[in-house]
JSON list of C-alpha atoms in Angstrom, two decimals:
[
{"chain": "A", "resi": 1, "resn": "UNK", "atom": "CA", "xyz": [18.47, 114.56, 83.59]},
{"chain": "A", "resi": 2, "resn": "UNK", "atom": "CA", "xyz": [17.42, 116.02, 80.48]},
{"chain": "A", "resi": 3, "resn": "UNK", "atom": "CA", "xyz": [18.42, 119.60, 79.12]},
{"chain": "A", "resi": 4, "resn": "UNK", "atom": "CA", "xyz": [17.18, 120.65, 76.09]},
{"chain": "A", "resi": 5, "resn": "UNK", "atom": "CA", "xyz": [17.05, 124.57, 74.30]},
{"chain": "A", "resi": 6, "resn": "UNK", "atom": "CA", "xyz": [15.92, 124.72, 70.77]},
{"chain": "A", "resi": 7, "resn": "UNK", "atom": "CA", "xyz": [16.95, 127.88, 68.65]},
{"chain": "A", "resi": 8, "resn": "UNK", "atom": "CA", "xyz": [15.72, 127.77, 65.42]},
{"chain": "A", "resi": 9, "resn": "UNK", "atom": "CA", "xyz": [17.23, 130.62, 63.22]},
{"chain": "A", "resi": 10, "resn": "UNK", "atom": "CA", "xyz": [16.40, 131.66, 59.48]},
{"chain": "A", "resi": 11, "resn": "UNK", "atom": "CA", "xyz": [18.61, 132.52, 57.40]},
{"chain": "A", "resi": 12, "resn": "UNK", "atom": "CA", "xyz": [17.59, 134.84, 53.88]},
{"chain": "A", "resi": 13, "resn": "UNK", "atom": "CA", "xyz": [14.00, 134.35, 53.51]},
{"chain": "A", "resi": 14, "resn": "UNK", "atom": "CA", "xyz": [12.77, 135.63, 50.31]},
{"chain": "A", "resi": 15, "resn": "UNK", "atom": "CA", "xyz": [8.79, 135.35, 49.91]},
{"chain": "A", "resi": 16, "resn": "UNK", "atom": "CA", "xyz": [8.45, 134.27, 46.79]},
{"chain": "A", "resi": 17, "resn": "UNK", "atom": "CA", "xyz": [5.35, 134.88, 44.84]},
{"chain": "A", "resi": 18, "resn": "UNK", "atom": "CA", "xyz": [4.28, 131.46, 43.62]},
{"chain": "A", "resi": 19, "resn": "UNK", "atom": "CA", "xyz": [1.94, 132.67, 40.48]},
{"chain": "A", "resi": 20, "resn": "UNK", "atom": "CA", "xyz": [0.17, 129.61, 39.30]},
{"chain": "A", "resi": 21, "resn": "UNK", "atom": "CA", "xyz": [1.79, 127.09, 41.46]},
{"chain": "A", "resi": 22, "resn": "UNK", "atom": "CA", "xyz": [-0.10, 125.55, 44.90]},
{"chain": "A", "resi": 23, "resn": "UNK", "atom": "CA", "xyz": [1.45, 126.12, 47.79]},
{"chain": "A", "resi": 24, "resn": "UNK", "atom": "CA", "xyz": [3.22, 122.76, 49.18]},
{"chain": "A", "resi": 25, "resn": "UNK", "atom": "CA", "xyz": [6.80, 120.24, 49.53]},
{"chain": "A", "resi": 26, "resn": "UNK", "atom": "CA", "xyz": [8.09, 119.41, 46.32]},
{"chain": "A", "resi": 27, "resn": "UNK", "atom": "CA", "xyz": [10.33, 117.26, 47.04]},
{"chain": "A", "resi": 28, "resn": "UNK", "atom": "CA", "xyz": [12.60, 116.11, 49.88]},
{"chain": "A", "resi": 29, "resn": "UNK", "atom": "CA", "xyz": [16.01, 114.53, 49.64]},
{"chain": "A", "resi": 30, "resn": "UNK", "atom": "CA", "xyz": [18.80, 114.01, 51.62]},
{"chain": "A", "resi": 31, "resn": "UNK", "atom": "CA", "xyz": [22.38, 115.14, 51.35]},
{"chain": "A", "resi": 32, "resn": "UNK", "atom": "CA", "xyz": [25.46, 113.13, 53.60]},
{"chain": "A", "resi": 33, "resn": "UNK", "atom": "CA", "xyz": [28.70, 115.26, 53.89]},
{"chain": "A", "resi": 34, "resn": "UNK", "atom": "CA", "xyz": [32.00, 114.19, 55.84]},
{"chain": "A", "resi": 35, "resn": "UNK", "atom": "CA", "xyz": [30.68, 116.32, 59.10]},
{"chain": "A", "resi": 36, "resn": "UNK", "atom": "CA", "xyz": [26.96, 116.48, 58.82]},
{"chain": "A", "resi": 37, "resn": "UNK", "atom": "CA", "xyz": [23.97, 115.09, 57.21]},
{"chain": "A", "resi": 38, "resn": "UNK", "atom": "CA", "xyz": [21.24, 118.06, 55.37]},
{"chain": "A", "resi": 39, "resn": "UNK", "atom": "CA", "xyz": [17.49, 117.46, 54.79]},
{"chain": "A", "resi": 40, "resn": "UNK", "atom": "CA", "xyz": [16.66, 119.67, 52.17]},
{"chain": "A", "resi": 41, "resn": "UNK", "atom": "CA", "xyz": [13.16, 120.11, 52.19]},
{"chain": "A", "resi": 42, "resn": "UNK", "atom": "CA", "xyz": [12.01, 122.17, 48.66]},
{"chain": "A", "resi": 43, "resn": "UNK", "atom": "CA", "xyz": [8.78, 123.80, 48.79]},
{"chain": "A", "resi": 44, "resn": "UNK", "atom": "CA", "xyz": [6.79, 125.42, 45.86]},
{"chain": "A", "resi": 45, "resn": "UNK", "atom": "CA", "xyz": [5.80, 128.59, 47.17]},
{"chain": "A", "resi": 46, "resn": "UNK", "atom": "CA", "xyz": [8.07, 129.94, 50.21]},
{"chain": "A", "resi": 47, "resn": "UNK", "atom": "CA", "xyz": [6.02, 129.71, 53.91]},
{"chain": "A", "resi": 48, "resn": "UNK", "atom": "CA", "xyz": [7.76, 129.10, 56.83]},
{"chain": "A", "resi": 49, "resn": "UNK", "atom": "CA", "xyz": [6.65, 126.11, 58.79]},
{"chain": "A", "resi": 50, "resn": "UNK", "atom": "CA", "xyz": [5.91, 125.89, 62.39]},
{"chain": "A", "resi": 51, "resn": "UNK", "atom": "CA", "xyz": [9.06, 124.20, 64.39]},
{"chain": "A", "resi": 52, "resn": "UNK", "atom": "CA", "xyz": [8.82, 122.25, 67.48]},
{"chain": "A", "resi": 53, "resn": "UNK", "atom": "CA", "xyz": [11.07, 119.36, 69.15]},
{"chain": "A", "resi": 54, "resn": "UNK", "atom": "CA", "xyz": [10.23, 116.29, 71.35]},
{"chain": "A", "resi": 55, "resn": "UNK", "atom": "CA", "xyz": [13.05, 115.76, 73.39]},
{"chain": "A", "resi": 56, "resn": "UNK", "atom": "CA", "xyz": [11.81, 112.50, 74.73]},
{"chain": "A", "resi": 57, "resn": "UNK", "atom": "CA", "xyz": [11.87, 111.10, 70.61]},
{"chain": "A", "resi": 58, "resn": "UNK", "atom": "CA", "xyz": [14.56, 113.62, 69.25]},
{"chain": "A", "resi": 59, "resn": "UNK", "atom": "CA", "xyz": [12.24, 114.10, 66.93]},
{"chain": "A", "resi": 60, "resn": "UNK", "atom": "CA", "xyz": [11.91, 117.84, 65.23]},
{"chain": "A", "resi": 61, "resn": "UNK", "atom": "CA", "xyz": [8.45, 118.14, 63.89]},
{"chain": "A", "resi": 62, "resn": "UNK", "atom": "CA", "xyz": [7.55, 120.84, 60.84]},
{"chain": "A", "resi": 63, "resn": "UNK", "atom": "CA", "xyz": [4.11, 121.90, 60.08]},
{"chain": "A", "resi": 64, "resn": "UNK", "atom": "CA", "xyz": [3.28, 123.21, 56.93]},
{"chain": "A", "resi": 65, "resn": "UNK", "atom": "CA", "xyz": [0.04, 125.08, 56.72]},
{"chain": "A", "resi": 66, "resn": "UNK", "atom": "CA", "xyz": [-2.05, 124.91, 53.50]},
{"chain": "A", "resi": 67, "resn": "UNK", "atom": "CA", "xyz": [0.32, 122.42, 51.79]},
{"chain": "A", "resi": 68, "resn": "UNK", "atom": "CA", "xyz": [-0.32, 120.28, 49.17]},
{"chain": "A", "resi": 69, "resn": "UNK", "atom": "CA", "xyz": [2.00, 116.99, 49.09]},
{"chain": "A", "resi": 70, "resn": "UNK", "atom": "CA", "xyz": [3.53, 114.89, 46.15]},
{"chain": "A", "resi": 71, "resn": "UNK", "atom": "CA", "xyz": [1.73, 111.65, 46.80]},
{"chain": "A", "resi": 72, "resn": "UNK", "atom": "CA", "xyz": [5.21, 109.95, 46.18]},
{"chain": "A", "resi": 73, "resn": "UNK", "atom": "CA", "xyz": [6.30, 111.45, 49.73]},
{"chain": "A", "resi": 74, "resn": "UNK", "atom": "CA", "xyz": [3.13, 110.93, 51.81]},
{"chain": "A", "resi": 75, "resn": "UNK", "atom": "CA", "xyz": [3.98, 107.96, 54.20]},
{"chain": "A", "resi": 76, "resn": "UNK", "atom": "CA", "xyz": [7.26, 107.20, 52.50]},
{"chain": "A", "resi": 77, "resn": "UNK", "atom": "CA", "xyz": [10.18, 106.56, 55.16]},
{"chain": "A", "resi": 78, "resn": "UNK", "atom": "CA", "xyz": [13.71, 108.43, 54.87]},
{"chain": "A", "resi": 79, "resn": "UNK", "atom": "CA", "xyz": [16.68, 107.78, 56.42]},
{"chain": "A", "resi": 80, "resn": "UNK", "atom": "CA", "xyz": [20.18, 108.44, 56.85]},
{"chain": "A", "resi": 81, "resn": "UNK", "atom": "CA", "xyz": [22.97, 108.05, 58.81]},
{"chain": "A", "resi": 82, "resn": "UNK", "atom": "CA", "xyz": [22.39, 110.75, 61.65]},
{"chain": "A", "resi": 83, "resn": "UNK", "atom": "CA", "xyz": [18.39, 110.58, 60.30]},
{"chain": "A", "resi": 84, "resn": "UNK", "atom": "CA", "xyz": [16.69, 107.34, 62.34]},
{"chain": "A", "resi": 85, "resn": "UNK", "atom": "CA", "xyz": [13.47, 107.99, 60.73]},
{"chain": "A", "resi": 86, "resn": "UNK", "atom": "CA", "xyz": [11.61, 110.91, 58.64]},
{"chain": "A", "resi": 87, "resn": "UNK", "atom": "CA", "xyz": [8.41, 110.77, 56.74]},
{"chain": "A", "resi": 88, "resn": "UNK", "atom": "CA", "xyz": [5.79, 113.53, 55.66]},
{"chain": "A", "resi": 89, "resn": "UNK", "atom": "CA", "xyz": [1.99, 113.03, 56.93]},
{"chain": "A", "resi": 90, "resn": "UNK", "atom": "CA", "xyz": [-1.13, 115.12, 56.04]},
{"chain": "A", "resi": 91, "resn": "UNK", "atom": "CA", "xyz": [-2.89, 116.22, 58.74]},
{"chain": "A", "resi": 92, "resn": "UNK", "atom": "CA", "xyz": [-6.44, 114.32, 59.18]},
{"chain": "A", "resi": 93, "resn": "UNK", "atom": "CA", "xyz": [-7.61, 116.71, 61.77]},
{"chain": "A", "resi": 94, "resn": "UNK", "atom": "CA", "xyz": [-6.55, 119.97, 59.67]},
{"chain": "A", "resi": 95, "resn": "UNK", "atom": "CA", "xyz": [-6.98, 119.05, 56.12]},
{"chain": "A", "resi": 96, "resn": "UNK", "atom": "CA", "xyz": [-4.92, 120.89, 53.57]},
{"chain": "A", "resi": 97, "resn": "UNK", "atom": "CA", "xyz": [-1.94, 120.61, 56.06]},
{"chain": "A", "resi": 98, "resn": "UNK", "atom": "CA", "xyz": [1.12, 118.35, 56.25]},
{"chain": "A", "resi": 99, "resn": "UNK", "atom": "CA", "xyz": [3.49, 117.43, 58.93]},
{"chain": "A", "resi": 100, "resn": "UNK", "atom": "CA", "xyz": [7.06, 116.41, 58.39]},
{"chain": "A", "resi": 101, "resn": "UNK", "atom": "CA", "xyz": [8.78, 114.55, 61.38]},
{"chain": "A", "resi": 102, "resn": "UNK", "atom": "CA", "xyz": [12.41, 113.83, 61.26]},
{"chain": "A", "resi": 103, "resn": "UNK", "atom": "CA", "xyz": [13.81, 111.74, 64.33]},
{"chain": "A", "resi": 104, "resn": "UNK", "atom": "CA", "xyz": [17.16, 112.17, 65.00]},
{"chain": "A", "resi": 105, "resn": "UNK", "atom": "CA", "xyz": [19.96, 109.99, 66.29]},
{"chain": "A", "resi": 106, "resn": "UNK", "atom": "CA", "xyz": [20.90, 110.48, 69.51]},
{"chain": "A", "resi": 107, "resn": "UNK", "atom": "CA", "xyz": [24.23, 113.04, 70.57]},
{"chain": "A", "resi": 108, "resn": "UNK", "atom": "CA", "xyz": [23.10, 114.68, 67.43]},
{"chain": "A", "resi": 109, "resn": "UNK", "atom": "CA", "xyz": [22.15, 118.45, 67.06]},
{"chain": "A", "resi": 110, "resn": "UNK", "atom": "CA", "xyz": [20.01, 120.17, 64.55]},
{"chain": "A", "resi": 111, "resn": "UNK", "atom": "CA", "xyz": [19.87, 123.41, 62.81]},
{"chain": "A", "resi": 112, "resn": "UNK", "atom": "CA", "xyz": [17.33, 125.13, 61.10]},
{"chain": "A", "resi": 113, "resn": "UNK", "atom": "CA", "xyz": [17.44, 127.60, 58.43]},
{"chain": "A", "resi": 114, "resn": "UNK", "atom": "CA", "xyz": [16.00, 128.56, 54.83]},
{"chain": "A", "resi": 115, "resn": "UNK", "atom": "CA", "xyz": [17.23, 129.43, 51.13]},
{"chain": "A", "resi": 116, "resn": "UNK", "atom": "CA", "xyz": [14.81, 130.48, 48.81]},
{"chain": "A", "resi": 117, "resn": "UNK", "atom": "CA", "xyz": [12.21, 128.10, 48.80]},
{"chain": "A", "resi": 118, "resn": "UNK", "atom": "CA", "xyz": [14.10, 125.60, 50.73]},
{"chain": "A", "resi": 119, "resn": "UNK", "atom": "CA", "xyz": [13.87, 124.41, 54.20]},
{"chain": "A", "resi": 120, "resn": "UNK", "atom": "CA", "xyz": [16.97, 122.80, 55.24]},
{"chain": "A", "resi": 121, "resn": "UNK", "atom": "CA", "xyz": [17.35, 120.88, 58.56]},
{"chain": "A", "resi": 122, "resn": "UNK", "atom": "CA", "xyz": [21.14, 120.13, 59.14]},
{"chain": "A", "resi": 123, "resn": "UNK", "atom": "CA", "xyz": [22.02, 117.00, 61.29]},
{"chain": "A", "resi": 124, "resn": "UNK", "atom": "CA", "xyz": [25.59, 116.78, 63.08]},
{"chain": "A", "resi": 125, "resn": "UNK", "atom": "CA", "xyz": [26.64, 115.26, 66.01]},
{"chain": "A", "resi": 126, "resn": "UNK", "atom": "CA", "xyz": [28.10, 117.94, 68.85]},
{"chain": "A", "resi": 127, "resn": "UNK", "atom": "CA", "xyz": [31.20, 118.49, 68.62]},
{"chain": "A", "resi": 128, "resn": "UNK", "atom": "CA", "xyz": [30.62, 119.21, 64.78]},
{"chain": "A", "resi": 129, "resn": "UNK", "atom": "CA", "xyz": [28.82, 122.34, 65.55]},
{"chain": "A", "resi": 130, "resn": "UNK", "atom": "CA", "xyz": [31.01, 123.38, 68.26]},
{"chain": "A", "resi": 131, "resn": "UNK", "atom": "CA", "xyz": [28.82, 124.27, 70.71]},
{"chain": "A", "resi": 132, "resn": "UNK", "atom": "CA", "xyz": [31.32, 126.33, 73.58]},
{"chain": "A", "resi": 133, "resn": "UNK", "atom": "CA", "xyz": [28.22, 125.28, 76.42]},
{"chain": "A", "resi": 134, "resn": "UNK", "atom": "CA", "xyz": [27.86, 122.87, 79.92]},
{"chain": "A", "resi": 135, "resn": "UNK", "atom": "CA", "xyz": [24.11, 122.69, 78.50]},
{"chain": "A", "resi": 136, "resn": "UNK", "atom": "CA", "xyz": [22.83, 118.69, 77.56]},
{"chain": "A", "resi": 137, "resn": "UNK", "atom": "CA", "xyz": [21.96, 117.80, 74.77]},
{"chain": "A", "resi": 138, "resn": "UNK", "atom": "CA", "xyz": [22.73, 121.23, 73.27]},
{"chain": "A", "resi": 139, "resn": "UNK", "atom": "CA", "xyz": [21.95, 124.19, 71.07]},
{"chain": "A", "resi": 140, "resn": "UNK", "atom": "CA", "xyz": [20.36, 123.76, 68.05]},
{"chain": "A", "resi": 141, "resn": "UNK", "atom": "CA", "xyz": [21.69, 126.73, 66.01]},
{"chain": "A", "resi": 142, "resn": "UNK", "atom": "CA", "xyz": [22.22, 127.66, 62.33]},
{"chain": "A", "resi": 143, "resn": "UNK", "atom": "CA", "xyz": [25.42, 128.18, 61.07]},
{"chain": "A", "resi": 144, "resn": "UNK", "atom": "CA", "xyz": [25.12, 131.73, 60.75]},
{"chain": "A", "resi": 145, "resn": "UNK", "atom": "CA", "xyz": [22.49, 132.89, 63.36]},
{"chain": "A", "resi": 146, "resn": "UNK", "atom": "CA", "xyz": [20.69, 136.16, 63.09]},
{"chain": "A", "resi": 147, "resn": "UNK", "atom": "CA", "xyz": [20.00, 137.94, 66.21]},
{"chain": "A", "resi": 148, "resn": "UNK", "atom": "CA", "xyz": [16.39, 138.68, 64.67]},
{"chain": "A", "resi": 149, "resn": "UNK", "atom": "CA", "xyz": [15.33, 135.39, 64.26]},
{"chain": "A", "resi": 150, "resn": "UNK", "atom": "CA", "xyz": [12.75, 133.57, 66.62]},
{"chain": "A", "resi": 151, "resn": "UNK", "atom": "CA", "xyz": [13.77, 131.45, 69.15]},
{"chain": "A", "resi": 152, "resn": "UNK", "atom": "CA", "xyz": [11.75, 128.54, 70.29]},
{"chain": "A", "resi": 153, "resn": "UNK", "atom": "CA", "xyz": [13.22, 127.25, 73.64]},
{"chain": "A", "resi": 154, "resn": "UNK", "atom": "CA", "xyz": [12.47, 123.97, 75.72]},
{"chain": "A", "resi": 155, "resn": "UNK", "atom": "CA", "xyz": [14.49, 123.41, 79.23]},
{"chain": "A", "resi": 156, "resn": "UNK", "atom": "CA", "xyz": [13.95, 121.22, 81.92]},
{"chain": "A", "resi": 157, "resn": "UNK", "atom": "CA", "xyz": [16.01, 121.90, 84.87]},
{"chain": "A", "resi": 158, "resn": "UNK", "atom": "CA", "xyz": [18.73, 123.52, 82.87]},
{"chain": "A", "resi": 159, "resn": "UNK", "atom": "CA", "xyz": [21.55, 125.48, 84.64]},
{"chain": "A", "resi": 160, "resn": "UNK", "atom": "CA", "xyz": [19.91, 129.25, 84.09]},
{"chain": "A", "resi": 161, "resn": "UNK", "atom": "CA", "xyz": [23.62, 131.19, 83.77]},
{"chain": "A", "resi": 162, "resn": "UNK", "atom": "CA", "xyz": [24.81, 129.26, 80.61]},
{"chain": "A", "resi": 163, "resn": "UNK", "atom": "CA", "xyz": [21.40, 129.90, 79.01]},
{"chain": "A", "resi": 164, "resn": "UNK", "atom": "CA", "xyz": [21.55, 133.64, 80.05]},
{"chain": "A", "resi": 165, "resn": "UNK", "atom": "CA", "xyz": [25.04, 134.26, 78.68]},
{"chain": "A", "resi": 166, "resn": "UNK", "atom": "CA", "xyz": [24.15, 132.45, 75.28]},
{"chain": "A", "resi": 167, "resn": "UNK", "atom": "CA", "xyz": [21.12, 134.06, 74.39]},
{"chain": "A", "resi": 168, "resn": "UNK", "atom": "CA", "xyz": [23.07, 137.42, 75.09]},
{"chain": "A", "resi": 169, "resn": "UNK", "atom": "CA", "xyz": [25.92, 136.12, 73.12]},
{"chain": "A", "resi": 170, "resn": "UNK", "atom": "CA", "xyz": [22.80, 135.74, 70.16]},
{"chain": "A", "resi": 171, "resn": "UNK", "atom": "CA", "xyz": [21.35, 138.89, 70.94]},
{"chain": "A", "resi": 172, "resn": "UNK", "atom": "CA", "xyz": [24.57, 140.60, 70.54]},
{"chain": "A", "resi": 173, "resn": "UNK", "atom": "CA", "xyz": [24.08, 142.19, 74.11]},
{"chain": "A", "resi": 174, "resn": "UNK", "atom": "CA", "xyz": [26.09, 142.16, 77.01]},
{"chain": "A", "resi": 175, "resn": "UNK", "atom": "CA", "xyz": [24.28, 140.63, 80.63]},
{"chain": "A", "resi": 176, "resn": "UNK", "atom": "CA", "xyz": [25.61, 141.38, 84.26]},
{"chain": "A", "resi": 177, "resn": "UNK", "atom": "CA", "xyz": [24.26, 139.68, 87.31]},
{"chain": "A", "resi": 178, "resn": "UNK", "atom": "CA", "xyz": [22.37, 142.00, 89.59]},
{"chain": "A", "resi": 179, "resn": "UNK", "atom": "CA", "xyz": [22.07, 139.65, 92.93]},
{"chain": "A", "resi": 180, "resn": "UNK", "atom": "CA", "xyz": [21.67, 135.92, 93.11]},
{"chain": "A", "resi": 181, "resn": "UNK", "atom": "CA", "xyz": [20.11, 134.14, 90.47]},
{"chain": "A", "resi": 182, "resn": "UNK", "atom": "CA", "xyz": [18.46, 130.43, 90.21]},
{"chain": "A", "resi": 183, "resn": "UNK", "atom": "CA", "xyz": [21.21, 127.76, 89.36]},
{"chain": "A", "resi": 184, "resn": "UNK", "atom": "CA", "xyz": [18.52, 125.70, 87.67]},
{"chain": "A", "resi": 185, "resn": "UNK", "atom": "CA", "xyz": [15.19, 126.37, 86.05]},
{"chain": "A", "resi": 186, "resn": "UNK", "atom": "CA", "xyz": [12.09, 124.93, 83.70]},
{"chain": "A", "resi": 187, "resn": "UNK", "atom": "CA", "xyz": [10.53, 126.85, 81.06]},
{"chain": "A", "resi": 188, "resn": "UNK", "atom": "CA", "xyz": [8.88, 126.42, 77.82]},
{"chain": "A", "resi": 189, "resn": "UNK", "atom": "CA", "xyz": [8.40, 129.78, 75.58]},
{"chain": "A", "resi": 190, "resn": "UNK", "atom": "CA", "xyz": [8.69, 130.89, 72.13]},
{"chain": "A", "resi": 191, "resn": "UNK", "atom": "CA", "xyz": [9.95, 134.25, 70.70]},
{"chain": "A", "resi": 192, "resn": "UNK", "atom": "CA", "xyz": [10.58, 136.69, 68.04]},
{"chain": "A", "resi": 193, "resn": "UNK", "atom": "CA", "xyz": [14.35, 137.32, 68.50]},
{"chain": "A", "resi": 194, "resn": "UNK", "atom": "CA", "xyz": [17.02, 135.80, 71.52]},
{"chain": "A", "resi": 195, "resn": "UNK", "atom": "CA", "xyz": [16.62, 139.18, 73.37]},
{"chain": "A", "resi": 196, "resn": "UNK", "atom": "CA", "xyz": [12.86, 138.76, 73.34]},
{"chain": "A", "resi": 197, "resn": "UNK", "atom": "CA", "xyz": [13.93, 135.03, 74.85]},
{"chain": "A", "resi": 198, "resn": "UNK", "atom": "CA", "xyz": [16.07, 136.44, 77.38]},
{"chain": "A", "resi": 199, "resn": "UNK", "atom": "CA", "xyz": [13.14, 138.99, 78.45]},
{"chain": "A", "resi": 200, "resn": "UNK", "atom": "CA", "xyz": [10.53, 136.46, 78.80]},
{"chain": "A", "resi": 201, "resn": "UNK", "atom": "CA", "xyz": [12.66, 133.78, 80.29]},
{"chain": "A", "resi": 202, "resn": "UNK", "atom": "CA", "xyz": [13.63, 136.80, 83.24]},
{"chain": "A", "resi": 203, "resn": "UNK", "atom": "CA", "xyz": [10.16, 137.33, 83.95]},
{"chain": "A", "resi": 204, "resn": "UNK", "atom": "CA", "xyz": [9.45, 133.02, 83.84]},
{"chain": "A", "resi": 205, "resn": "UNK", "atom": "CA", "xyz": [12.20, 133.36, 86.32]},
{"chain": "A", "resi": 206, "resn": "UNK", "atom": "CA", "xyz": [10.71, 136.23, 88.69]},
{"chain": "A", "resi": 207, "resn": "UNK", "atom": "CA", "xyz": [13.77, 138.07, 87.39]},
{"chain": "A", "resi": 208, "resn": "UNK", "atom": "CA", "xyz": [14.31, 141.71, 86.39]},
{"chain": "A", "resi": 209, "resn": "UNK", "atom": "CA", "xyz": [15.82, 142.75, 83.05]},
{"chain": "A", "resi": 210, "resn": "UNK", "atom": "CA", "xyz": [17.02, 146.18, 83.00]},
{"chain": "A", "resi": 211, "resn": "UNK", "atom": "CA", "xyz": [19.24, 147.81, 80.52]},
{"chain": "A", "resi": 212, "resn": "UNK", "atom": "CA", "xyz": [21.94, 150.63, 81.69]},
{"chain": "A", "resi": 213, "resn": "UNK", "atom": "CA", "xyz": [23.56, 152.09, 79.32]},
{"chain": "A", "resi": 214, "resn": "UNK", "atom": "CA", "xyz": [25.32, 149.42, 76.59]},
{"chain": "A", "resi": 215, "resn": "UNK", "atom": "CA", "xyz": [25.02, 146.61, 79.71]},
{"chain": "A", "resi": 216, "resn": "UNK", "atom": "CA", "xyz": [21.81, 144.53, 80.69]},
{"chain": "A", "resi": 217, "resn": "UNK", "atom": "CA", "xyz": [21.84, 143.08, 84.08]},
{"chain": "A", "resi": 218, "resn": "UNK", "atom": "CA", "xyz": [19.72, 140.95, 85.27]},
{"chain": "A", "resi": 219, "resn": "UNK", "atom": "CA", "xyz": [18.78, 140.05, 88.79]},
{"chain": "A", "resi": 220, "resn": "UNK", "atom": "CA", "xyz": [15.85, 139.78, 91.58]},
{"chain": "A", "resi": 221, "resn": "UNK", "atom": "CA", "xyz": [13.37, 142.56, 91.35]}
]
């Protein structure tokens, strides 16, 4: 059975203006440390990528729109050891854009964030991030999340308490069950912030979200 919730966080983005420099990946390299393994991806003028993750590959896949590449790093393989495979790809059927795919190794997590103009993916395996969760095969989550930040989530028959209680835990909110709730549940969204997660994933689960007072609880309608 395969569980799977992606929350990608961002941490400090500064737009940068990029003056006479094209928009695109600089460079990418690759940085082992004793717990974890960072792909630093370096970019010349600062625009977020679009995130998504194939649980079936572990593979997290970045789109950059309007991104010119160094041809040293188009088709060129990386790897490490919690990195099985990376490489960066221009996009055929969108020209101008590139694609960065990073495959993981199994009973590893990943986190997303950004500095500057960087985009840095960090590789651990579980227990290294110490996600406190019954969830398989985890939380991807920066190491300093921001309740702002958009949350791009991914479950398959995942236990729907535990996913509740740590998106509130994100959102910096406190959740009470109103009723019986689903043990398990499928959904795929994207949002804006955890508590925009937690709203759309009640109404994915025919579920009311109401807030009284300080306390959300959440429950049948």
């Amino acid at each position: 059975m395969f569980y799977l919730i992606v929350l990608l966080f961002a941490l400090s983005w500064r737009l940068v203006n990029a003056g006479s420099e094209s928009n695109g990946i600089a460079d990418l390299r690759i940085e082992e440390h004793a717990a974890d393994t960072e792909i630093i991806i370096s970019l010349n003028a600062a625009e977020r990528p679009a995130a998504s993750f194939s649980g079936d590959n572990w593979c997290l896949v970045l789109d950059f729109r309007n991104a010119q590449v160094n041809a040293n790093h188009v088709e060129k393989a990386y790897a490490s050891r919690d990195l099985r495979l990376g490489y960066i790809t221009v996009l055929k059927q969108k020209p101008g854009d590139a694609r960065v795919r990073l495959y993981i190794r199994p009973g590893c997590l990943a986190s997303l964030r950004y500095r500057d103009r960087d985009v840095i993916v960090r590789i651990a395996e579980k227990t290294a991030l110490s996600v406190q969760t019954s969830i398989e095969p985890g939380f991807l989550l920066s190491p300093a999340e921001e309740k702002y930040a958009p949350a791009v989530i991914s479950l398959h028959e995942a236990p729907l308490w535990p996913v509740i209680n740590e998106l509130a835990t994100l959102a910096g909110v406190e959740v009470e069950r109103s009723g019986s709730l689903p043990e398990k549940f499928s959904a795929e969204l994207q949002a804006a912030s955890p508590l925009e997660a937690l709203k759309e994933l009640a109404a994915k689960c025919d579920l009311e979200l109401l807030r009284r007072g300080q306390i959300w609880h959440i429950g049948p309608p």
